[in-house]
Short mmCIF file of C-alpha atoms in Angstrom, two decimals:
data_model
loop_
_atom_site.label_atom_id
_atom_site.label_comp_id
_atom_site.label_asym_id
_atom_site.label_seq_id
_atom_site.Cartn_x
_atom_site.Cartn_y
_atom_site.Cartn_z
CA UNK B 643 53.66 10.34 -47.39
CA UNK B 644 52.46 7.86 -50.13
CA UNK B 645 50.98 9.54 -53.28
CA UNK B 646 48.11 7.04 -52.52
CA UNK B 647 47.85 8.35 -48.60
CA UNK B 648 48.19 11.90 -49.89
CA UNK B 649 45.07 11.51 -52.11
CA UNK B 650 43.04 10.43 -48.87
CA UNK B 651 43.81 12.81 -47.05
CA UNK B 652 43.03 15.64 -49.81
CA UNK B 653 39.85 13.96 -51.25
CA UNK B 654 38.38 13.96 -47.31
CA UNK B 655 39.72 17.61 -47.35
CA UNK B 656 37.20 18.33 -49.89
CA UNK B 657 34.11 17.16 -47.47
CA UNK B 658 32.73 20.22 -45.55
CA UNK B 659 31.16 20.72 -42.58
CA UNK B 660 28.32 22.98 -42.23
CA UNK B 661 25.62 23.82 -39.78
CA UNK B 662 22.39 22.16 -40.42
CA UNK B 663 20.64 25.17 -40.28
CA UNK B 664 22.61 26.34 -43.42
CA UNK B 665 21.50 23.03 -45.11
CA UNK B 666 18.25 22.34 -47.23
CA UNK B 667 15.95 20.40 -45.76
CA UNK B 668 15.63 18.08 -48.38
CA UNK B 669 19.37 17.19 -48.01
CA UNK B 670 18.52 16.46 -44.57
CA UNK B 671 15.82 14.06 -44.85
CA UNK B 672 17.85 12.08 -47.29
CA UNK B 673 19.59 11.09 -44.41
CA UNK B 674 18.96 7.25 -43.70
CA UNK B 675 20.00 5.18 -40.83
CA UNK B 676 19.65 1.65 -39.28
CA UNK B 677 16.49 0.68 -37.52
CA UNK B 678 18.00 1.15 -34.14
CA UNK B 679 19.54 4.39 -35.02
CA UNK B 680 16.65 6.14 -36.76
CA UNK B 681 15.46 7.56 -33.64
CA UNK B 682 18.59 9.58 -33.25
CA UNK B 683 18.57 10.66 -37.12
CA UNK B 684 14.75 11.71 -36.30
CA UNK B 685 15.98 13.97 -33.62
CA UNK B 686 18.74 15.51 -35.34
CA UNK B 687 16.32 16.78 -38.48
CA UNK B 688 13.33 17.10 -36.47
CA UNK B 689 11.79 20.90 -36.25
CA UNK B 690 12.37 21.26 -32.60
CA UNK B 691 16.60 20.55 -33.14
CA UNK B 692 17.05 22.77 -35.96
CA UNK B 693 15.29 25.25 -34.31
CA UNK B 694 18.03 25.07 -31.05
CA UNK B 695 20.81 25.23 -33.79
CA UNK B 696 19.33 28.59 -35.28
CA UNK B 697 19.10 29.99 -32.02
CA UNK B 698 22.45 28.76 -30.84
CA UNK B 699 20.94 25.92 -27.93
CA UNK B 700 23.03 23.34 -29.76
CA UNK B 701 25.23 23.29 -32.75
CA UNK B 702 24.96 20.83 -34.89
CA UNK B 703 26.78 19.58 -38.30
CA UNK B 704 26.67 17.58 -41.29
CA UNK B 705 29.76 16.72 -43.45
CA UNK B 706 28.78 17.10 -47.07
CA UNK B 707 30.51 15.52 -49.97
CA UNK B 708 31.15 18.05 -52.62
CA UNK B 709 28.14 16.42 -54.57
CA UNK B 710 26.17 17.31 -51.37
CA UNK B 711 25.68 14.14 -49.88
CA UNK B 712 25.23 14.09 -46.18
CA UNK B 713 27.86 11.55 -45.06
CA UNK B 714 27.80 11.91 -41.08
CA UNK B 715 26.01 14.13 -38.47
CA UNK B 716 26.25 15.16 -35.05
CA UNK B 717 25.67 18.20 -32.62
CA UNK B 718 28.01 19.64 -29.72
CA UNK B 719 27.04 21.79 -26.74
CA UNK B 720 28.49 22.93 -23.58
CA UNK B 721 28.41 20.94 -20.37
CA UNK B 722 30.15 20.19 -17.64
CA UNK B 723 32.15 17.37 -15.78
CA UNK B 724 32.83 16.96 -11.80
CA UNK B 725 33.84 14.89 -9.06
CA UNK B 726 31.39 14.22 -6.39
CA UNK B 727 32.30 14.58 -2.27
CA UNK B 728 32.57 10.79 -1.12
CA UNK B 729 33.01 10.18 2.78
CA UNK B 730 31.47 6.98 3.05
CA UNK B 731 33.10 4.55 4.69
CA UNK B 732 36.10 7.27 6.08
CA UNK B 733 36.96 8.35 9.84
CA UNK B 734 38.63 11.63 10.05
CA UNK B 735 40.56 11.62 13.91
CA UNK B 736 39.25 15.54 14.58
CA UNK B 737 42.89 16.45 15.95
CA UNK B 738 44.41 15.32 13.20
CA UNK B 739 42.42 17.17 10.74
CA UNK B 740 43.00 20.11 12.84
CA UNK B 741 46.96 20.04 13.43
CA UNK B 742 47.53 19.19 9.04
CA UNK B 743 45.30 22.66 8.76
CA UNK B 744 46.90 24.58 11.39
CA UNK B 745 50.53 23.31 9.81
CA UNK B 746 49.54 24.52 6.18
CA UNK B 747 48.08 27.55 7.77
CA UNK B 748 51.82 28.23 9.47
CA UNK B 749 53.87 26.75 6.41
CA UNK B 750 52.17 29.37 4.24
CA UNK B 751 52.80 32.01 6.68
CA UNK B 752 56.14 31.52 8.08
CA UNK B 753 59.00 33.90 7.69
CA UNK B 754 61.76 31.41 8.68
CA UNK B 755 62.87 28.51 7.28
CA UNK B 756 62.57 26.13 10.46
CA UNK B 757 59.02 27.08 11.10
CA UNK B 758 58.28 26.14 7.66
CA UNK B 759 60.24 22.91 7.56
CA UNK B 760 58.55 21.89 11.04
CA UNK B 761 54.93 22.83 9.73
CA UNK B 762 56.20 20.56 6.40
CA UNK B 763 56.97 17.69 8.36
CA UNK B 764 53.91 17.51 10.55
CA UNK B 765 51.84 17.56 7.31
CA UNK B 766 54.13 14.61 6.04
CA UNK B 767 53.40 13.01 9.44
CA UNK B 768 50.03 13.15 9.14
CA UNK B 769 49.54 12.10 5.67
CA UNK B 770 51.62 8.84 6.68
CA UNK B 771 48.83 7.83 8.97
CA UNK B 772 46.30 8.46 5.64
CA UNK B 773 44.95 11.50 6.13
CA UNK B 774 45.42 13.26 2.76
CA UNK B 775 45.98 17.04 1.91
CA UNK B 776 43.12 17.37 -0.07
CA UNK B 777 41.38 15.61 3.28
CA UNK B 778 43.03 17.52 5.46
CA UNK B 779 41.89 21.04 3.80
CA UNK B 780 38.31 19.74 2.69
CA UNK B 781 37.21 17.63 5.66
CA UNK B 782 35.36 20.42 7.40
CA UNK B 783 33.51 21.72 3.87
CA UNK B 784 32.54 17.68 3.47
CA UNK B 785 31.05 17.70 7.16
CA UNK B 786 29.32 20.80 6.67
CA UNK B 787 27.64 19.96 2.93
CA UNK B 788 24.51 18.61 4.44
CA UNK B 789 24.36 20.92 6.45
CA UNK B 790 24.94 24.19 3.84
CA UNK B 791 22.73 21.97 1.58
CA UNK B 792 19.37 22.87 3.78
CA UNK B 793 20.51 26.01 4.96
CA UNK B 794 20.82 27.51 0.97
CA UNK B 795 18.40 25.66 -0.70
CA UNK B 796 16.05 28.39 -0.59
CA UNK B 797 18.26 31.26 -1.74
CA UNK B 798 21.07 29.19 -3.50
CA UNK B 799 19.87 26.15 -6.07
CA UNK B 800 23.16 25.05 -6.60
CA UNK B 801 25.24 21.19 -6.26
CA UNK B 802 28.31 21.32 -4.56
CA UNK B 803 31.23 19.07 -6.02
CA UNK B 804 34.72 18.54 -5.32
CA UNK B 805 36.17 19.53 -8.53
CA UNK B 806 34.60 20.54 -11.66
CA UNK B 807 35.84 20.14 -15.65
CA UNK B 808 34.84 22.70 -18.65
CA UNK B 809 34.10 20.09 -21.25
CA UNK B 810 31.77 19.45 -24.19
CA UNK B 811 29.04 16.97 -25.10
CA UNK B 812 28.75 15.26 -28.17
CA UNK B 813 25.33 14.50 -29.47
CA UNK B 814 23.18 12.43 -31.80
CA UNK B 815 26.45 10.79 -33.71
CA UNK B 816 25.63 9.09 -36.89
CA UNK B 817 26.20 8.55 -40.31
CA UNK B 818 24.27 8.54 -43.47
CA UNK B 819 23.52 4.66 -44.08
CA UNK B 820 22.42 5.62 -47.45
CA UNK B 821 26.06 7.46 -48.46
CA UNK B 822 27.59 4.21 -47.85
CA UNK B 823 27.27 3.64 -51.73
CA UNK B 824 29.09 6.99 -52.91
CA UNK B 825 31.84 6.12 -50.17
CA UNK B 826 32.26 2.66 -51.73
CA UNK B 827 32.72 4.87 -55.15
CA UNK B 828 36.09 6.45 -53.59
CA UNK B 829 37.80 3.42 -53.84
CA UNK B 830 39.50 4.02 -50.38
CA UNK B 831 41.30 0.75 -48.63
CA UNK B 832 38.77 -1.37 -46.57
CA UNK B 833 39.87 -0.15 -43.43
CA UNK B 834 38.92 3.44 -43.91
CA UNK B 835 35.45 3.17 -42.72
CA UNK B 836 33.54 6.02 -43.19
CA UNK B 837 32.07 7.07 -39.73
CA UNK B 838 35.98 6.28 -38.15
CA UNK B 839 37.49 8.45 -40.78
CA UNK B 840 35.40 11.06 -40.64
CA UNK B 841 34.82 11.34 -36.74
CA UNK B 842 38.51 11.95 -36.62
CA UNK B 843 38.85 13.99 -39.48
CA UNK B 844 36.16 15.86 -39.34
CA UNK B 845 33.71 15.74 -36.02
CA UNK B 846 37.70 15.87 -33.71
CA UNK B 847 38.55 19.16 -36.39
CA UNK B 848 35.38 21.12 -34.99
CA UNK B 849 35.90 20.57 -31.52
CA UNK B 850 39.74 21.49 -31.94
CA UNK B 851 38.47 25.19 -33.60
CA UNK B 852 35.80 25.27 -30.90
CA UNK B 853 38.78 25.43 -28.06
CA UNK B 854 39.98 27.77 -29.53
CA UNK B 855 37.53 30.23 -28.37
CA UNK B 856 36.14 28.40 -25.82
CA UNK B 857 38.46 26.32 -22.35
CA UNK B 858 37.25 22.27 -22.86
CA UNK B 859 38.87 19.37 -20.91
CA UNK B 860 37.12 16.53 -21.65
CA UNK B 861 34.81 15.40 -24.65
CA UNK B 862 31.50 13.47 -23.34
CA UNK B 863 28.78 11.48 -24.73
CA UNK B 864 25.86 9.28 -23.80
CA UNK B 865 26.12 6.05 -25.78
CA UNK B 866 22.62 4.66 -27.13
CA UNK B 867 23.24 1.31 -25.00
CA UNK B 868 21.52 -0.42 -22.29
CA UNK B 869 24.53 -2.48 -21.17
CA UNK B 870 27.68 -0.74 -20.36
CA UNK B 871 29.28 -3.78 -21.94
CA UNK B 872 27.23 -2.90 -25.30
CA UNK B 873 27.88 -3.22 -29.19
CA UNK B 874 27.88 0.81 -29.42
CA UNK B 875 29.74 1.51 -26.15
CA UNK B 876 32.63 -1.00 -27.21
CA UNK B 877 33.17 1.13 -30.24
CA UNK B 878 33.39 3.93 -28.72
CA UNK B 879 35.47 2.56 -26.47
CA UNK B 880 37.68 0.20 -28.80
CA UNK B 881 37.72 2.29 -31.98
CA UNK B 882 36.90 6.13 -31.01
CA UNK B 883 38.97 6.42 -27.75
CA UNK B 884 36.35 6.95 -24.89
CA UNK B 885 36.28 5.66 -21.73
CA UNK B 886 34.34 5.72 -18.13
CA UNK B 887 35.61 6.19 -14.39
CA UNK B 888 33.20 6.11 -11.23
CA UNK B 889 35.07 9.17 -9.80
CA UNK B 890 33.97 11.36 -12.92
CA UNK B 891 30.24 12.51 -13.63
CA UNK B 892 27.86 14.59 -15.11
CA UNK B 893 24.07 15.90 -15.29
CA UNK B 894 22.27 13.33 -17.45
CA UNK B 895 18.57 14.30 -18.22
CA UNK B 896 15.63 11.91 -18.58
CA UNK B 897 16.40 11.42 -22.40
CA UNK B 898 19.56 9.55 -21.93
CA UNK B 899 18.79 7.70 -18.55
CA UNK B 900 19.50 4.14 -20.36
CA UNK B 901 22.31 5.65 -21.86
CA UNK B 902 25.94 4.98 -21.06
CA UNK B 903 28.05 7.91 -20.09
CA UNK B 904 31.47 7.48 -21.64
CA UNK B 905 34.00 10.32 -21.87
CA UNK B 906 37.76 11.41 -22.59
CA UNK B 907 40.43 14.00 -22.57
CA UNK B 908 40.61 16.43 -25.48
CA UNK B 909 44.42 16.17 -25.03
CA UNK B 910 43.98 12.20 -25.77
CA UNK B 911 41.38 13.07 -28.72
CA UNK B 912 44.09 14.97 -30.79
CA UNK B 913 46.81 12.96 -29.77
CA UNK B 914 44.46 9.83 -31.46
CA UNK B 915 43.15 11.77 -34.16
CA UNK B 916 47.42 12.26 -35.54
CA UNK B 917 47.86 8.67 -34.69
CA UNK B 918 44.93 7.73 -37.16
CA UNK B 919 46.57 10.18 -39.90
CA UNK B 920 49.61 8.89 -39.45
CA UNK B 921 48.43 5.13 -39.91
CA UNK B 922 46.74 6.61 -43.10
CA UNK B 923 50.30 8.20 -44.10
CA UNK B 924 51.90 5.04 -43.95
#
């Protein structure tokens, strides 16, 4: 490591991260942002938001420079991802569906080797002809959803999903327009931008000690744009990692309904987060 990169790395070691709630409120209102982004900096020091972190609703955090400027913000809380049951446009032959469940049932159950081997290759038969094992074991659940829909709506106020993921959502990102002149003062190299550095440095490090204590799959967000193509979704895209898929959703509530839903592995987030250190080491 380069004395120079080395001196990053420990001067951004000196930022901390605290909970708003710990925070004077005048520190908070110092907080500035740009006209399209003040009604997220609003939210995150308004009454109603601090008042979730003190009770634990949402968690939220500001990275303080050891002057106590407020540099960046944001909140985290827990959520949830899934994929939804899709049939549409799919024909299921019946006898089909019945034989590949009948083999598993007998492949699981057999005591010899040839029973299992002949169960195994009617599955593989089967699935050569497109009927997957997922379709195969699920079919009946998919044709029965409207169905178990109606009859439990009254006693069970649930939505059924193929597969769920434990993940987290990040909330009202931002920086601190105004602590752009104290992070011109470090004298860092142009490309260390301060809401890059310190959303890998710093908002990646919380959710890293938050798995510690708590299982969390994917990182999610709801990007301030209209357009799925926009400014803000691009960066998070281009320069932060995330990403969307159609097979992959979530519960989004009235607040974010023009807002893009981008998301991505906590895996990938680390894995980027020692990429951008190392590029910083070199």
């Amino acid at each position: 490591m380069s004395q120079n990169s080395e001196k990053i790395l420990n001067l951004i070691d000196t930022f901390q991260i605290r909970r708003a709630r710990e925070i004077n409120g005048t520190i908070l209102k110092s907080i500035t942002a740009r006209k399209e982004r003040e009604g997220i900096r609003d939210l995150f020091i308004s009454e109603k938001y601090l008042q979730d972190d003190k009770k634990g609703h949402l968690a939220s955090f500001v990275v303080l420079s050891p002057n106590n400027t407020p540099l960046t913000f944001f909140s985290l809380r827990c959520g949830e991802l899934f994929q939804e049951i899709d049939d549409s446009g799919i024909e299921f032959n019946s006898e089909e569906v019945r034989l590949g469940q009948q083999a598993y049932l007998d492949f699981k159950s057999a005591t010899y080797e040839n029973d299992r081997e002949k169960a195994k290759s009617i599955i593989i038969n089967i699935e050569k002809q497109g009927l997957s094992f997922s379709d195969m074991m699920t079919i009946g659940q998919r044709k029965r959803k409207k169905y178990d829909q109606k009859k439990f709506k009254d006693i069970e106020n649930t939505n059924k999903v193929f597969i769920s993921f434990p993940g987290v959502e990040l909330k009202l990102f931002g920086i601190n327009e105004s602590a752009k002149d104290y992070w011109n003062t470090l004298s860092l190299p142009e490309e260390i931008k301060m809401g890059e550095t310190l959303f890998w440095l710093k908002v990646v490090k919380t959710i890293e000690e938050m798995t510690k204590y708590v299982g969390c799959q994917y990182v999610y967000l709801f990007a301030a744009d209209e357009k799925a193509e926009g400014k803000l979704v691009q960066y998070y895209r281009t320069r932060l990692g995330f990403d969307s898929e159609t097979n992959l959703s979530t519960n989004k509530p009235s607040f974010d309904w023009n807002c893009q839903f981008l998301f991505q592995k906590t895996d990938n987030l680390f894995e980027k987060r020692d990429e951008f250190i190392q590029l910083i080491q070199k």
